[in-house]
Amino acid sequence: MPSNRREFLIAVGASTTLAGCTARAPRGEPEYRLSVRVLEAADDPFEYDATVEQSAATLGEPMVLRSTYEHPGDGGAPEESTMPRSPTVFSRDSSAPGDAPAIALVDPDVAYDQRHPGCWTPNVDSITVLLGKLDLSDLPPGTIAHIDHAVWQNPRALENRKACLQPGTYAVALRFGLGVELELAVEAP
């Protein structure tokens, strides 16, 4: 027997009216899934790795990608850091013509409102980009830098104002002075 209201709602998986208000069971089922493949590695002597930190986007949590750039050192313990603010990166669908929808990789801490819950298209006309160029080619030897990105649909690429994140395969250049290119696959379950 469930011990509290939340457990009860999860157990029954339905809307229930309690004390005069309607409460819905939490929706944690995936809305999208993310996978990544490195198409072009970092320029020598740098190393690059892409990992999916949050593979499933749900109603309230986006998919998150982590890029790791390393400048190998002299064998000592590397110094690791995570960028405090991830630069915004746009891409186009690599399997479609040039006018295909683009995704935007944004800082996971940027608080955009979704057009519709779980949709992962921001409720804005365009995504804000800070001007400036990130260049990691001067990363000191023995240093590892992590950059996290949340995956959103670029709202400027959509004609239908109610459209959601479009599943597809997207080529993304994350060069930052080092030649890196990825392929992101966004799938609807």
C-alpha positions as CSV (number, residue, x, y, z in Angstrom):
1,M,0.0,0.0,0.0
2,P,1.4,3.4,-0.9
3,S,2.5,5.5,2.1
4,N,1.9,9.0,0.6
5,R,-0.1,10.8,-2.0
6,R,2.8,10.9,-4.5
7,E,3.4,7.2,-4.3
8,F,-0.4,6.7,-4.7
9,L,-0.5,8.8,-7.8
10,I,2.5,7.0,-9.3
11,A,0.9,3.6,-8.5
12,V,-2.4,4.4,-10.1
13,G,-0.9,6.5,-13.0
14,A,-3.9,8.7,-13.4
15,S,-5.4,12.0,-12.4
16,T,-7.0,12.0,-9.0
17,T,-9.0,14.6,-7.1
18,L,-7.8,15.1,-3.5
19,A,-9.1,17.8,-1.1
20,G,-10.8,19.8,-3.9
21,C,-7.9,19.9,-6.3
22,T,-6.8,17.8,-9.2
23,A,-3.4,16.2,-8.9
24,R,-1.7,14.4,-11.8
25,A,0.8,11.6,-11.5
26,P,4.3,12.9,-12.3
27,R,5.3,12.4,-15.9
28,G,8.8,11.1,-16.2
29,E,8.5,9.1,-19.4
30,P,11.0,10.1,-22.1
31,E,9.9,12.5,-24.7
32,Y,13.2,12.2,-26.7
33,R,16.4,10.2,-26.7
34,L,19.9,11.4,-27.6
35,S,23.0,9.6,-28.9
36,V,26.3,11.1,-30.1
37,R,29.1,10.1,-32.5
38,V,32.4,12.0,-33.0
39,L,32.9,12.7,-36.8
40,E,36.1,14.7,-36.5
41,A,38.5,14.4,-33.5
42,A,40.4,17.3,-32.0
43,D,43.6,18.5,-33.6
44,D,46.8,17.1,-32.3
45,P,48.0,17.1,-29.5
46,F,44.5,17.6,-28.1
47,E,42.1,14.8,-27.3
48,Y,38.3,15.0,-27.4
49,D,35.4,12.9,-26.0
50,A,31.7,13.4,-26.2
51,T,29.4,11.7,-23.7
52,V,25.6,11.9,-23.2
53,E,25.0,13.0,-19.6
54,Q,21.2,13.0,-19.8
55,S,20.2,10.6,-22.7
56,A,16.4,11.1,-22.3
57,A,14.5,14.3,-22.3
58,T,11.4,14.2,-20.2
59,L,8.6,16.6,-19.5
60,G,10.9,18.8,-17.3
61,E,14.5,17.7,-18.0
62,P,16.4,18.3,-21.3
63,M,18.9,16.0,-23.0
64,V,22.4,17.0,-22.0
65,L,25.7,16.4,-23.9
66,R,29.2,16.8,-22.3
67,S,32.2,17.6,-24.4
68,T,35.6,16.9,-22.8
69,Y,38.7,18.6,-24.3
70,E,42.1,17.5,-23.0
71,H,45.6,18.8,-23.6
72,P,47.7,15.9,-22.4
73,G,50.4,16.8,-19.9
74,D,53.7,15.3,-18.6
75,G,52.0,12.3,-16.9
76,G,51.0,14.2,-13.7
77,A,47.4,14.4,-12.5
78,P,45.5,16.5,-14.9
79,E,43.7,19.7,-13.8
80,E,40.0,19.4,-14.6
81,S,37.4,22.2,-14.8
82,T,33.8,22.6,-16.1
83,M,33.0,25.8,-18.1
84,P,30.7,28.0,-15.9
85,R,28.7,29.0,-19.0
86,S,28.5,27.0,-22.1
87,P,28.6,28.9,-25.4
88,T,25.5,28.4,-27.6
89,V,26.1,26.3,-30.8
90,F,23.6,25.9,-33.7
91,S,23.5,23.1,-36.3
92,R,21.5,21.9,-39.2
93,D,20.0,18.5,-40.0
94,S,22.8,16.7,-41.9
95,S,20.3,14.4,-43.7
96,A,18.1,17.2,-45.1
97,P,18.4,20.3,-47.3
98,G,19.9,23.6,-46.1
99,D,16.5,24.9,-44.9
100,A,15.9,22.0,-42.5
101,P,15.3,22.7,-38.8
102,A,18.3,23.4,-36.6
103,I,19.0,22.5,-33.0
104,A,20.7,24.7,-30.5
105,L,23.0,23.5,-27.9
106,V,22.7,25.9,-24.9
107,D,23.9,26.2,-21.4
108,P,21.9,23.8,-19.3
109,D,21.4,26.5,-16.6
110,V,19.7,29.0,-19.0
111,A,16.1,29.1,-18.0
112,Y,14.1,29.2,-21.2
113,D,10.4,28.4,-20.9
114,Q,9.2,25.6,-23.2
115,R,6.5,26.3,-25.8
116,H,4.7,23.2,-24.5
117,P,5.7,20.9,-21.6
118,G,8.2,18.3,-22.8
119,C,8.5,20.0,-26.2
120,W,12.1,21.4,-25.9
121,T,11.5,24.4,-28.2
122,P,11.9,27.6,-26.3
123,N,9.0,30.0,-26.1
124,V,11.0,32.8,-27.7
125,D,11.5,34.0,-31.3
126,S,15.3,33.5,-31.1
127,I,17.9,32.1,-28.7
128,T,20.2,34.6,-27.1
129,V,23.9,34.2,-28.0
130,L,26.8,35.9,-26.2
131,L,29.2,37.4,-28.7
132,G,32.7,36.2,-28.4
133,K,34.8,33.3,-29.7
134,L,35.8,30.4,-27.4
135,D,39.3,29.2,-28.4
136,L,40.6,26.1,-26.5
137,S,43.8,25.8,-28.5
138,D,45.6,27.6,-25.7
139,L,44.5,25.1,-23.1
140,P,47.7,24.4,-21.0
141,P,49.2,20.9,-21.1
142,G,47.8,18.7,-18.3
143,T,44.4,20.4,-18.5
144,I,40.9,18.9,-19.1
145,A,38.0,21.2,-19.9
146,H,34.3,20.0,-19.7
147,I,31.5,21.8,-21.5
148,D,27.9,20.8,-20.9
149,H,25.1,21.6,-23.4
150,A,21.3,21.1,-23.3
151,V,19.6,20.2,-26.6
152,W,16.8,22.5,-27.8
153,Q,15.1,23.2,-31.1
154,N,16.2,26.5,-32.7
155,P,12.9,28.4,-32.8
156,R,14.0,30.5,-35.8
157,A,14.1,27.4,-38.0
158,L,10.4,26.5,-37.4
159,E,7.5,27.9,-39.5
160,N,4.9,26.3,-37.2
161,R,5.0,28.3,-33.9
162,K,3.6,25.2,-32.1
163,A,6.3,22.8,-33.4
164,C,8.4,20.8,-31.0
165,L,11.9,19.5,-31.2
166,Q,12.3,17.6,-34.5
167,P,13.8,14.2,-34.3
168,G,16.7,13.7,-36.8
169,T,20.4,13.5,-37.3
170,Y,22.3,16.8,-36.8
171,A,25.9,17.7,-37.6
172,V,27.4,19.9,-35.0
173,A,30.7,21.8,-35.1
174,L,32.2,22.2,-31.6
175,R,35.6,23.2,-32.9
176,F,36.5,26.0,-30.4
177,G,39.8,26.2,-32.3
178,L,40.4,22.4,-32.3
179,G,38.5,21.0,-35.3
180,V,35.8,18.9,-33.5
181,E,32.6,17.9,-35.2
182,L,29.8,15.6,-33.9
183,E,26.7,13.9,-35.1
184,L,23.8,14.0,-32.7
185,A,20.8,11.7,-33.2
186,V,17.6,12.9,-31.6
187,E,14.9,10.2,-31.5
188,A,11.3,10.2,-30.4
189,P,10.5,7.0,-28.4
